[in-house]
DNA sequence: TGTACATCAGTGAACGCGCGTTCACTGATGTAC
DNA sequence: TGTACATCAGTGAACGCGCGTTCACTGATGTAC
């Protein structure tokens, strides 16, 4: 899938350091994808390195341990989450893309929290710190989309972020295609317009 | 924690078969608890058998493999979910219990889907079949609590089940105690009264 | 600018531990007479 | 009911594979002169 030949070779000297930096980048990218697809324990260092077009021996020139890589991979995946949000013009469109069959069927390039959320609490503190920052950022974006009174909007934003994530997890876990579609549709309906839905001042 | 001494010894003969059945039961219970606490890959057969007060060698007199046990453990955990629902008089009280700090802090005895939902899709077909049945049952109970037009109530029930699950996952994954409380509170507010909240006919 | 040396990313073999699984054995259960 | 035999749940040692990690080595990068 990934070519093992570097595609640059330019920029005068110190090509190797630059290449090493690109390799490191490719390792993190491969890990972010593979962890989401198969879970932290479902992929080995050898598979990650192969995914980056390298052999396993060189891994420890870049990372202190598999756990160390995991923290970076999670941070990277959460960054992708933020980019997808930034690319969405409205909550409605974001939720429709998030709760789409395409997203459900592509764990490897999808939401990091939906793919690994259940396992995050069992990971090291670095992973949890990265996750918390990612959640805060995502909630803040949704809060701005929702608008209105700040405290109320934030409450709705928290429920929306959690709600779409849970919906995706459920749609992926279920055995039956029709039920899965129904779950996604229900989520889009409930969370797609949190601004006017969930009207409840308590 | 669990005494290794059997606490029965009665009922005429064939005590051993009965004891074996109890042992099997204890193994499934220990697995259901430990899997939820540490994940499918986080506990070994030896730890499960120790949790049941036995040694690992006898495991394969009861189950064909660790995966075979996983399917039964998941089914058992989902059954506990159903029991907790049955013990709740209303959606409001169920959601308050589900999104309580106590539930968040006790993975081992809590919701099976929140604890392992992300990993379910990677498990065998038996696990997924059990999960799907469990989800259907849970959704149906919530639908009855919500009441009203059937299609609309079902849509809200699906979103509620997914929503509270996602909320719990998020509250557990996050690093910051205050944020975790805030997430739980937002979930209780959004999903606690799905009958009057999420008012949205599409 | 050219040459000799040092650095270090990457390789592939090897290590060692953990864990799922197997197995010979034990001794109480359960059965045949 | 009592006795001899068969069954089988449980034990603990052992096996073997996978995987995280280490290491000696290579050869190009990068540097000192």
Tab-separated table of C-alpha atoms (C1' of nucleotides) in Angstrom:
chain	number	residue	atom	x	y	z
A	1	UNK	CA	0.000	0.000	0.000
A	2	UNK	CA	2.666	2.520	1.013
A	3	UNK	CA	5.718	2.591	-1.193
A	4	UNK	CA	8.929	2.022	0.727
A	5	UNK	CA	10.791	4.416	-1.542
A	6	UNK	CA	11.061	7.949	-0.214
A	7	UNK	CA	9.536	10.521	-2.534
A	8	UNK	CA	11.719	13.575	-1.980
A	9	UNK	CA	15.525	13.360	-2.118
A	10	UNK	CA	15.817	17.128	-2.441
A	11	UNK	CA	16.982	19.977	-0.197
A	12	UNK	CA	20.769	19.832	-0.441
A	13	UNK	CA	22.380	17.774	2.293
A	14	UNK	CA	21.174	16.203	5.528
A	15	UNK	CA	18.752	14.219	3.399
A	16	UNK	CA	18.877	11.453	5.924
A	17	UNK	CA	17.667	13.494	8.844
A	18	UNK	CA	14.808	14.775	6.797
A	19	UNK	CA	14.089	11.274	5.610
A	20	UNK	CA	14.171	10.022	9.178
A	21	UNK	CA	11.677	12.684	10.156
A	22	UNK	CA	9.417	11.579	7.324
A	23	UNK	CA	9.786	7.968	8.416
A	24	UNK	CA	8.823	8.920	11.927
A	25	UNK	CA	5.796	10.685	10.543
A	26	UNK	CA	4.848	7.630	8.512
A	27	UNK	CA	5.182	5.403	11.572
A	28	UNK	CA	2.816	7.601	13.572
A	29	UNK	CA	0.360	7.695	10.673
A	30	UNK	CA	0.434	3.934	10.247
A	31	UNK	CA	-0.024	3.438	13.977
A	32	UNK	CA	-2.940	5.852	14.116
A	33	UNK	CA	-4.639	3.935	11.339
A	34	UNK	CA	-3.842	0.422	12.562
A	35	UNK	CA	-4.682	1.105	16.198
A	36	UNK	CA	-8.081	2.404	15.151
A	37	UNK	CA	-8.656	-0.596	12.921
A	38	UNK	CA	-7.505	-3.337	15.266
A	39	UNK	CA	-7.083	-1.852	18.713
A	40	UNK	CA	-3.945	-1.168	20.724
A	41	UNK	CA	-3.349	-4.842	21.388
A	42	UNK	CA	-4.393	-5.933	17.924
A	43	UNK	CA	-1.306	-4.664	16.118
A	44	UNK	CA	2.331	-5.296	16.849
A	45	UNK	CA	5.315	-3.075	16.384
A	46	UNK	CA	6.279	-5.183	13.364
A	47	UNK	CA	2.945	-4.546	11.638
A	48	UNK	CA	3.172	-0.828	12.309
A	49	UNK	CA	6.687	-0.615	10.906
A	50	UNK	CA	5.668	-2.679	7.887
A	51	UNK	CA	2.763	-0.288	7.396
A	52	UNK	CA	5.296	2.517	7.271
A	53	UNK	CA	7.472	0.606	4.808
A	54	UNK	CA	10.209	-0.172	7.325
A	55	UNK	CA	11.437	-3.116	9.364
A	56	UNK	CA	10.706	-3.502	13.028
A	57	UNK	CA	14.283	-3.175	14.274
A	58	UNK	CA	14.516	0.556	13.742
A	59	UNK	CA	11.458	1.332	15.801
A	60	UNK	CA	13.349	2.244	18.944
A	61	UNK	CA	15.406	4.912	17.193
A	62	UNK	CA	12.155	6.878	17.068
A	63	UNK	CA	10.112	5.915	20.124
A	64	UNK	CA	10.935	4.790	23.642
A	65	UNK	CA	8.264	2.078	23.570
A	66	UNK	CA	5.054	0.978	21.944
A	67	UNK	CA	3.150	2.904	24.606
A	68	UNK	CA	5.079	6.034	23.748
A	69	UNK	CA	4.026	5.693	20.150
A	70	UNK	CA	0.438	5.112	21.215
A	71	UNK	CA	0.309	8.505	22.884
A	72	UNK	CA	1.492	10.222	19.707
A	73	UNK	CA	-0.829	8.186	17.516
A	74	UNK	CA	-3.807	9.115	19.660
A	75	UNK	CA	-2.836	12.772	19.566
A	76	UNK	CA	-2.530	12.572	15.795
A	77	UNK	CA	-5.922	10.931	15.416
A	78	UNK	CA	-7.519	13.588	17.590
A	79	UNK	CA	-5.893	16.218	15.403
A	80	UNK	CA	-7.580	14.627	12.404
A	81	UNK	CA	-10.849	14.822	14.299
A	82	UNK	CA	-10.342	18.544	14.764
A	83	UNK	CA	-9.511	18.988	11.077
A	84	UNK	CA	-12.716	17.274	10.051
A	85	UNK	CA	-14.666	19.548	12.343
A	86	UNK	CA	-12.913	22.606	10.937
A	87	UNK	CA	-13.863	21.464	7.458
A	88	UNK	CA	-17.546	21.319	8.375
A	89	UNK	CA	-19.583	24.487	7.902
A	90	UNK	CA	-22.278	23.568	10.403
A	91	UNK	CA	-23.235	21.130	13.110
A	92	UNK	CA	-25.812	19.603	10.843
A	93	UNK	CA	-23.278	18.744	8.153
A	94	UNK	CA	-20.712	17.544	10.644
A	95	UNK	CA	-23.157	15.156	12.267
A	96	UNK	CA	-24.349	13.857	8.888
A	97	UNK	CA	-20.778	13.062	7.883
A	98	UNK	CA	-19.927	11.648	11.314
A	99	UNK	CA	-22.960	9.384	11.342
A	100	UNK	CA	-22.603	8.260	7.741
A	101	UNK	CA	-22.240	4.606	6.684
A	102	UNK	CA	-18.889	5.570	5.159
A	103	UNK	CA	-17.553	6.666	8.534
A	104	UNK	CA	-18.957	3.581	10.198
A	105	UNK	CA	-17.210	1.355	7.673
A	106	UNK	CA	-13.825	3.092	7.860
A	107	UNK	CA	-12.533	2.846	11.374
A	108	UNK	CA	-8.940	3.324	10.292
A	109	UNK	CA	-9.434	6.862	9.045
A	110	UNK	CA	-12.338	7.792	11.302
A	111	UNK	CA	-12.933	9.206	14.749
A	112	UNK	CA	-10.229	8.233	17.213
A	113	UNK	CA	-12.559	8.369	20.205
A	114	UNK	CA	-15.206	6.145	18.642
A	115	UNK	CA	-12.565	3.629	17.623
A	116	UNK	CA	-10.647	3.433	20.905
A	117	UNK	CA	-12.650	5.326	23.503
A	118	UNK	CA	-13.380	2.280	25.610
A	119	UNK	CA	-9.696	1.397	25.789
A	120	UNK	CA	-8.415	4.890	26.484
A	121	UNK	CA	-9.055	4.704	30.204
A	122	UNK	CA	-6.718	1.719	30.371
A	123	UNK	CA	-3.872	3.463	28.568
A	124	UNK	CA	-1.110	5.541	30.090
A	125	UNK	CA	-1.497	9.093	31.387
A	126	UNK	CA	-0.064	10.635	28.216
A	127	UNK	CA	-2.791	9.073	26.123
A	128	UNK	CA	-5.436	10.313	28.527
A	129	UNK	CA	-4.039	13.807	28.576
A	130	UNK	CA	-4.070	13.956	24.781
A	131	UNK	CA	-7.606	12.624	24.713
A	132	UNK	CA	-8.858	15.148	27.220
A	133	UNK	CA	-7.418	18.024	25.216
A	134	UNK	CA	-9.010	16.623	22.072
A	135	UNK	CA	-12.399	16.312	23.734
A	136	UNK	CA	-12.244	19.879	25.022
A	137	UNK	CA	-11.439	21.185	21.553
A	138	UNK	CA	-14.211	19.201	19.922
A	139	UNK	CA	-16.775	20.290	22.511
A	140	UNK	CA	-15.782	23.929	22.102
A	141	UNK	CA	-16.289	23.776	18.341
A	142	UNK	CA	-19.714	22.234	18.753
A	143	UNK	CA	-20.621	24.783	21.401
A	144	UNK	CA	-19.895	27.597	18.968
A	145	UNK	CA	-21.991	25.906	16.311
A	146	UNK	CA	-24.877	25.632	18.712
A	147	UNK	CA	-24.594	29.181	19.946
A	148	UNK	CA	-26.943	30.858	22.382
A	149	UNK	CA	-26.473	30.978	26.138
A	150	UNK	CA	-22.982	29.771	26.903
A	151	UNK	CA	-23.679	27.357	29.764
A	152	UNK	CA	-26.668	25.825	28.025
A	153	UNK	CA	-24.807	25.535	24.722
A	154	UNK	CA	-21.898	23.852	26.425
A	155	UNK	CA	-24.185	21.323	28.090
A	156	UNK	CA	-25.741	20.524	24.744
A	157	UNK	CA	-22.330	20.353	23.095
A	158	UNK	CA	-21.076	17.832	25.631
A	159	UNK	CA	-24.141	15.656	25.130
A	160	UNK	CA	-23.856	15.954	21.364
A	161	UNK	CA	-20.195	14.949	21.228
A	162	UNK	CA	-20.871	12.003	23.518
A	163	UNK	CA	-24.081	11.141	21.688
A	164	UNK	CA	-22.698	10.929	18.175
A	165	UNK	CA	-19.714	8.973	19.428
A	166	UNK	CA	-21.907	6.462	21.208
A	167	UNK	CA	-24.130	6.206	18.148
A	168	UNK	CA	-21.180	5.363	15.930
A	169	UNK	CA	-19.863	2.791	18.379
A	170	UNK	CA	-23.243	1.126	18.542
A	171	UNK	CA	-23.748	1.172	14.780
A	172	UNK	CA	-20.386	-0.531	14.382
A	173	UNK	CA	-20.879	-3.122	17.080
A	174	UNK	CA	-24.238	-4.373	15.928
A	175	UNK	CA	-24.574	-7.459	13.776
A	176	UNK	CA	-27.527	-6.471	11.656
A	177	UNK	CA	-27.141	-4.053	8.745
A	178	UNK	CA	-30.695	-2.732	8.942
A	179	UNK	CA	-30.418	-2.057	12.655
A	180	UNK	CA	-27.093	-0.341	12.113
A	181	UNK	CA	-28.630	1.997	9.543
A	182	UNK	CA	-31.513	2.650	11.873
A	183	UNK	CA	-29.130	3.583	14.662
A	184	UNK	CA	-27.260	6.023	12.441
A	185	UNK	CA	-30.501	7.590	11.230
A	186	UNK	CA	-31.783	7.957	14.786
A	187	UNK	CA	-28.520	9.637	15.771
A	188	UNK	CA	-28.655	12.050	12.863
A	189	UNK	CA	-32.200	12.898	13.797
A	190	UNK	CA	-31.472	13.404	17.478
A	191	UNK	CA	-28.085	15.129	17.307
A	192	UNK	CA	-28.086	16.698	13.847
A	193	UNK	CA	-29.823	19.849	14.972
A	194	UNK	CA	-28.932	20.138	18.617
A	195	UNK	CA	-29.629	23.865	18.335
A	196	UNK	CA	-33.365	23.336	18.036
A	197	UNK	CA	-33.568	19.797	19.398
A	198	UNK	CA	-33.002	18.885	23.003
A	199	UNK	CA	-35.034	21.917	23.952
A	200	UNK	CA	-34.923	21.610	27.651
A	201	UNK	CA	-33.920	24.315	30.070
A	202	UNK	CA	-34.298	22.128	33.154
B	1	UNK	CA	-11.689	-12.270	47.251
B	2	UNK	CA	-13.728	-15.301	46.361
B	3	UNK	CA	-13.346	-18.241	48.710
B	4	UNK	CA	-12.121	-21.329	46.926
B	5	UNK	CA	-14.253	-23.468	49.179
B	6	UNK	CA	-17.603	-24.465	47.704
B	7	UNK	CA	-20.528	-23.319	49.801
B	8	UNK	CA	-23.097	-26.074	49.262
B	9	UNK	CA	-22.194	-29.770	49.588
B	10	UNK	CA	-25.864	-30.781	49.800
B	11	UNK	CA	-28.380	-32.485	47.513
B	12	UNK	CA	-27.581	-36.174	47.824
B	13	UNK	CA	-25.138	-37.445	45.269
B	14	UNK	CA	-23.679	-36.075	42.036
B	15	UNK	CA	-22.315	-33.231	44.148
B	16	UNK	CA	-19.416	-32.997	41.780
B	17	UNK	CA	-21.507	-32.301	38.705
B	18	UNK	CA	-23.377	-29.637	40.515
B	19	UNK	CA	-20.150	-28.233	41.831
B	20	UNK	CA	-18.720	-28.244	38.308
B	21	UNK	CA	-21.741	-26.323	37.097
B	22	UNK	CA	-21.205	-23.791	39.849
B	23	UNK	CA	-17.558	-23.531	38.950
B	24	UNK	CA	-18.494	-22.885	35.338
B	25	UNK	CA	-20.851	-20.193	36.501
B	26	UNK	CA	-18.120	-18.615	38.613
B	27	UNK	CA	-15.735	-18.644	35.648
B	28	UNK	CA	-18.231	-16.809	33.450
B	29	UNK	CA	-18.922	-14.303	36.221
B	30	UNK	CA	-15.235	-13.666	36.818
B	31	UNK	CA	-14.644	-13.275	33.078
B	32	UNK	CA	-17.548	-10.853	32.706
B	33	UNK	CA	-16.115	-8.732	35.480
B	34	UNK	CA	-12.461	-8.894	34.442
B	35	UNK	CA	-13.115	-8.330	30.741
B	36	UNK	CA	-15.053	-5.205	31.588
B	37	UNK	CA	-12.324	-3.992	33.897
B	38	UNK	CA	-9.306	-4.697	31.709
B	39	UNK	CA	-10.514	-5.539	28.214
B	40	UNK	CA	-10.522	-8.827	26.349
B	41	UNK	CA	-6.770	-8.761	25.844
B	42	UNK	CA	-6.060	-7.383	29.286
B	43	UNK	CA	-6.836	-10.581	31.195
B	44	UNK	CA	-5.494	-14.047	30.689
B	45	UNK	CA	-7.149	-17.391	31.214
B	46	UNK	CA	-5.067	-17.820	34.350
B	47	UNK	CA	-6.385	-14.589	35.866
B	48	UNK	CA	-9.959	-15.537	35.061
B	49	UNK	CA	-9.590	-18.970	36.635
B	50	UNK	CA	-7.895	-17.451	39.667
B	51	UNK	CA	-10.819	-15.028	39.913
B	52	UNK	CA	-13.094	-18.043	40.061
B	53	UNK	CA	-10.936	-19.704	42.718
B	54	UNK	CA	-9.535	-22.361	40.383
B	55	UNK	CA	-6.320	-23.094	38.534
B	56	UNK	CA	-5.915	-22.470	34.837
B	57	UNK	CA	-5.497	-26.098	33.766
B	58	UNK	CA	-9.133	-26.991	34.163
B	59	UNK	CA	-10.377	-24.224	31.936
B	60	UNK	CA	-10.778	-26.389	28.843
B	61	UNK	CA	-13.099	-28.842	30.601
B	62	UNK	CA	-15.635	-26.006	30.475
B	63	UNK	CA	-14.914	-23.961	27.357
B	64	UNK	CA	-13.482	-24.691	23.927
B	65	UNK	CA	-11.327	-21.551	23.969
B	66	UNK	CA	-10.918	-18.123	25.487
B	67	UNK	CA	-13.037	-16.708	22.659
B	68	UNK	CA	-15.806	-19.159	23.474
B	69	UNK	CA	-15.823	-17.912	27.036
B	70	UNK	CA	-15.851	-14.313	25.816
B	71	UNK	CA	-19.141	-14.877	24.018
B	72	UNK	CA	-20.756	-16.236	27.183
B	73	UNK	CA	-19.289	-13.493	29.319
B	74	UNK	CA	-20.634	-10.815	27.010
B	75	UNK	CA	-24.060	-12.441	27.000
B	76	UNK	CA	-23.988	-12.541	30.779
B	77	UNK	CA	-23.008	-8.893	31.054
B	78	UNK	CA	-25.806	-7.905	28.715
B	79	UNK	CA	-28.191	-9.883	30.861
B	80	UNK	CA	-27.074	-7.847	33.852
B	81	UNK	CA	-27.770	-4.716	31.810
B	82	UNK	CA	-31.317	-5.930	31.215
B	83	UNK	CA	-31.774	-6.685	34.908
B	84	UNK	CA	-30.720	-3.188	35.864
B	85	UNK	CA	-33.208	-1.773	33.396
B	86	UNK	CA	-35.939	-4.003	34.738
B	87	UNK	CA	-35.199	-2.731	38.227
B	88	UNK	CA	-35.676	0.882	37.132
B	89	UNK	CA	-39.178	2.331	37.364
B	90	UNK	CA	-38.631	5.052	34.772
B	91	UNK	CA	-36.276	6.329	32.129
B	92	UNK	CA	-35.351	9.222	34.343
B	93	UNK	CA	-34.188	7.005	37.183
B	94	UNK	CA	-32.424	4.602	34.861
B	95	UNK	CA	-30.433	7.400	33.217
B	96	UNK	CA	-29.551	8.925	36.588
B	97	UNK	CA	-28.189	5.610	37.789
B	98	UNK	CA	-26.472	4.895	34.481
B	99	UNK	CA	-24.793	8.296	34.387
B	100	UNK	CA	-23.807	8.292	38.043
B	101	UNK	CA	-20.218	8.657	39.269
B	102	UNK	CA	-20.615	5.246	40.896
B	103	UNK	CA	-21.294	3.594	37.546
B	104	UNK	CA	-18.431	5.474	35.952
B	105	UNK	CA	-16.045	4.265	38.635
B	106	UNK	CA	-17.133	0.634	38.556
B	107	UNK	CA	-16.480	-0.747	35.113
B	108	UNK	CA	-16.355	-4.314	36.327
B	109	UNK	CA	-19.959	-4.443	37.415
B	110	UNK	CA	-21.308	-1.856	34.997
B	111	UNK	CA	-22.644	-1.671	31.466
B	112	UNK	CA	-21.069	-4.237	29.181
B	113	UNK	CA	-21.474	-2.081	26.086
B	114	UNK	CA	-19.862	0.984	27.604
B	115	UNK	CA	-16.970	-1.101	28.845
B	116	UNK	CA	-16.256	-3.081	25.671
B	117	UNK	CA	-18.366	-1.583	22.896
B	118	UNK	CA	-15.391	-0.378	20.895
B	119	UNK	CA	-13.852	-3.852	20.934
B	120	UNK	CA	-17.027	-5.789	20.165
B	121	UNK	CA	-16.776	-5.279	16.413
B	122	UNK	CA	-13.420	-7.027	16.488
B	123	UNK	CA	-14.701	-10.053	18.350
B	124	UNK	CA	-16.155	-13.219	16.882
B	125	UNK	CA	-19.653	-13.554	15.421
B	126	UNK	CA	-21.051	-15.113	18.606
B	127	UNK	CA	-20.107	-12.071	20.616
B	128	UNK	CA	-21.693	-9.788	18.057
B	129	UNK	CA	-24.874	-11.801	17.932
B	130	UNK	CA	-25.199	-11.649	21.703
B	131	UNK	CA	-24.535	-7.927	21.655
B	132	UNK	CA	-27.135	-7.248	18.988
B	133	UNK	CA	-29.781	-9.112	20.939
B	134	UNK	CA	-28.836	-7.173	24.062
B	135	UNK	CA	-29.076	-3.858	22.266
B	136	UNK	CA	-32.480	-4.711	20.840
B	137	UNK	CA	-33.794	-5.594	24.285
B	138	UNK	CA	-32.424	-2.455	25.868
B	139	UNK	CA	-33.824	-0.240	23.122
B	140	UNK	CA	-37.231	-1.861	23.415
B	141	UNK	CA	-37.373	-1.192	27.147
B	142	UNK	CA	-36.454	2.440	26.644
B	143	UNK	CA	-38.997	2.757	23.852
B	144	UNK	CA	-41.747	1.633	26.194
B	145	UNK	CA	-40.594	4.093	28.818
B	146	UNK	CA	-40.748	6.901	26.297
B	147	UNK	CA	-44.134	5.937	24.933
B	148	UNK	CA	-46.075	7.836	22.297
B	149	UNK	CA	-45.932	7.189	18.580
B	150	UNK	CA	-44.060	3.947	18.031
B	151	UNK	CA	-41.687	4.971	15.241
B	152	UNK	CA	-40.815	8.242	16.899
B	153	UNK	CA	-40.348	6.619	20.296
B	154	UNK	CA	-38.077	3.985	18.799
B	155	UNK	CA	-35.935	6.625	17.152
B	156	UNK	CA	-35.602	8.443	20.441
B	157	UNK	CA	-34.879	5.206	22.251
B	158	UNK	CA	-32.042	4.322	19.893
B	159	UNK	CA	-30.500	7.754	20.316
B	160	UNK	CA	-30.922	7.567	24.090
B	161	UNK	CA	-29.272	4.159	24.440
B	162	UNK	CA	-26.387	5.281	22.235
B	163	UNK	CA	-26.227	8.658	23.944
B	164	UNK	CA	-25.934	7.481	27.521
B	165	UNK	CA	-23.406	4.851	26.479
B	166	UNK	CA	-21.252	7.423	24.706
B	167	UNK	CA	-21.546	9.756	27.671
B	168	UNK	CA	-20.300	7.102	30.060
B	169	UNK	CA	-17.411	6.184	27.774
B	170	UNK	CA	-16.381	9.815	27.528
B	171	UNK	CA	-16.720	10.443	31.244
B	172	UNK	CA	-14.457	7.470	31.875
B	173	UNK	CA	-11.860	8.327	29.255
B	174	UNK	CA	-11.305	11.896	30.293
B	175	UNK	CA	-8.453	12.882	32.564
B	176	UNK	CA	-10.056	15.681	34.502
B	177	UNK	CA	-12.485	14.975	37.327
B	178	UNK	CA	-14.429	18.213	36.907
B	179	UNK	CA	-14.862	17.685	33.181
B	180	UNK	CA	-15.973	14.115	33.813
B	181	UNK	CA	-18.666	15.299	36.213
B	182	UNK	CA	-19.730	17.931	33.727
B	183	UNK	CA	-20.070	15.294	31.008
B	184	UNK	CA	-22.229	13.095	33.229
B	185	UNK	CA	-24.426	16.035	34.213
B	186	UNK	CA	-24.865	17.091	30.589
B	187	UNK	CA	-25.852	13.545	29.691
B	188	UNK	CA	-28.387	13.348	32.507
B	189	UNK	CA	-29.833	16.620	31.362
B	190	UNK	CA	-30.009	15.658	27.690
B	191	UNK	CA	-31.077	12.039	27.979
B	192	UNK	CA	-32.792	11.870	31.346
B	193	UNK	CA	-36.136	12.975	30.023
B	194	UNK	CA	-36.082	11.857	26.402
B	195	UNK	CA	-39.873	11.948	26.477
B	196	UNK	CA	-40.002	15.725	26.590
B	197	UNK	CA	-36.479	16.487	25.387
B	198	UNK	CA	-35.298	15.925	21.854
B	199	UNK	CA	-38.582	17.359	20.692
B	200	UNK	CA	-38.107	17.229	16.978
B	201	UNK	CA	-40.474	15.672	14.467
B	202	UNK	CA	-38.004	15.911	11.595
C	1	DT	C1'	36.544	21.909	-2.634
C	2	DG	C1'	38.268	17.348	-1.332
C	3	DT	C1'	39.364	13.651	2.032
C	4	DA	C1'	39.169	10.971	6.393
C	5	DC	C1'	36.437	10.053	10.186
C	6	DA	C1'	32.196	9.888	13.161
C	7	DT	C1'	27.430	9.453	13.558
C	8	DC	C1'	23.295	7.130	13.407
C	9	DA	C1'	18.904	5.377	10.912
C	10	DG	C1'	17.807	1.113	9.435
C	11	DT	C1'	18.378	-4.127	9.147
C	12	DG	C1'	17.545	-8.722	10.593
C	13	DA	C1'	18.686	-12.075	13.990
C	14	DA	C1'	18.028	-13.154	18.660
C	15	DC	C1'	16.234	-12.921	23.430
C	16	DG	C1'	12.881	-13.573	26.874
C	17	DC	C1'	8.578	-13.202	28.744
C	18	DG	C1'	3.551	-13.922	28.704
C	19	DC	C1'	-0.159	-16.410	27.495
C	20	DG	C1'	-3.282	-19.754	25.195
C	21	DT	C1'	-3.357	-24.476	25.041
C	22	DT	C1'	-2.077	-29.417	26.004
C	23	DC	C1'	-1.151	-33.323	28.865
C	24	DA	C1'	-0.149	-36.909	32.383
C	25	DC	C1'	-1.844	-37.588	36.660
C	26	DT	C1'	-4.915	-37.551	40.942
C	27	DG	C1'	-8.657	-38.581	43.632
C	28	DA	C1'	-13.339	-38.045	44.509
C	29	DT	C1'	-17.744	-38.821	42.070
C	30	DG	C1'	-20.831	-41.758	40.062
C	31	DT	C1'	-22.079	-46.481	38.389
C	32	DA	C1'	-22.456	-51.481	37.579
C	33	DC	C1'	-23.137	-55.592	39.799
D	1	DT	C1'	-26.691	-52.004	50.810
D	2	DG	C1'	-21.849	-52.882	49.808
D	3	DT	C1'	-17.819	-53.381	46.699
D	4	DA	C1'	-14.997	-52.868	42.482
D	5	DC	C1'	-14.452	-50.194	38.577
D	6	DA	C1'	-14.964	-46.148	35.388
D	7	DT	C1'	-15.436	-41.362	34.741
D	8	DC	C1'	-13.924	-36.851	34.766
D	9	DA	C1'	-13.177	-32.078	37.040
D	10	DG	C1'	-9.279	-30.135	38.628
D	11	DT	C1'	-4.039	-29.698	39.170
D	12	DG	C1'	0.389	-28.073	37.860
D	13	DA	C1'	4.063	-28.708	34.674
D	14	DA	C1'	5.246	-28.053	30.012
D	15	DC	C1'	4.882	-26.562	25.159
D	16	DG	C1'	5.073	-23.267	21.555
D	17	DC	C1'	4.002	-19.217	19.452
D	18	DG	C1'	3.769	-14.134	19.276
D	19	DC	C1'	5.453	-9.990	20.420
D	20	DG	C1'	8.044	-6.185	22.697
D	21	DT	C1'	12.642	-5.213	23.057
D	22	DT	C1'	17.778	-5.568	22.361
D	23	DC	C1'	21.932	-5.836	19.725
D	24	DA	C1'	25.823	-6.287	16.421
D	25	DC	C1'	26.398	-4.661	12.107
D	26	DT	C1'	26.006	-1.835	7.684
D	27	DG	C1'	26.451	1.965	4.858
D	28	DA	C1'	25.092	6.422	3.743
D	29	DT	C1'	24.875	10.977	5.998
D	30	DG	C1'	27.083	14.644	7.987
D	31	DT	C1'	31.351	16.862	9.814
D	32	DA	C1'	36.154	18.213	10.817
D	33	DC	C1'	40.170	19.513	8.732
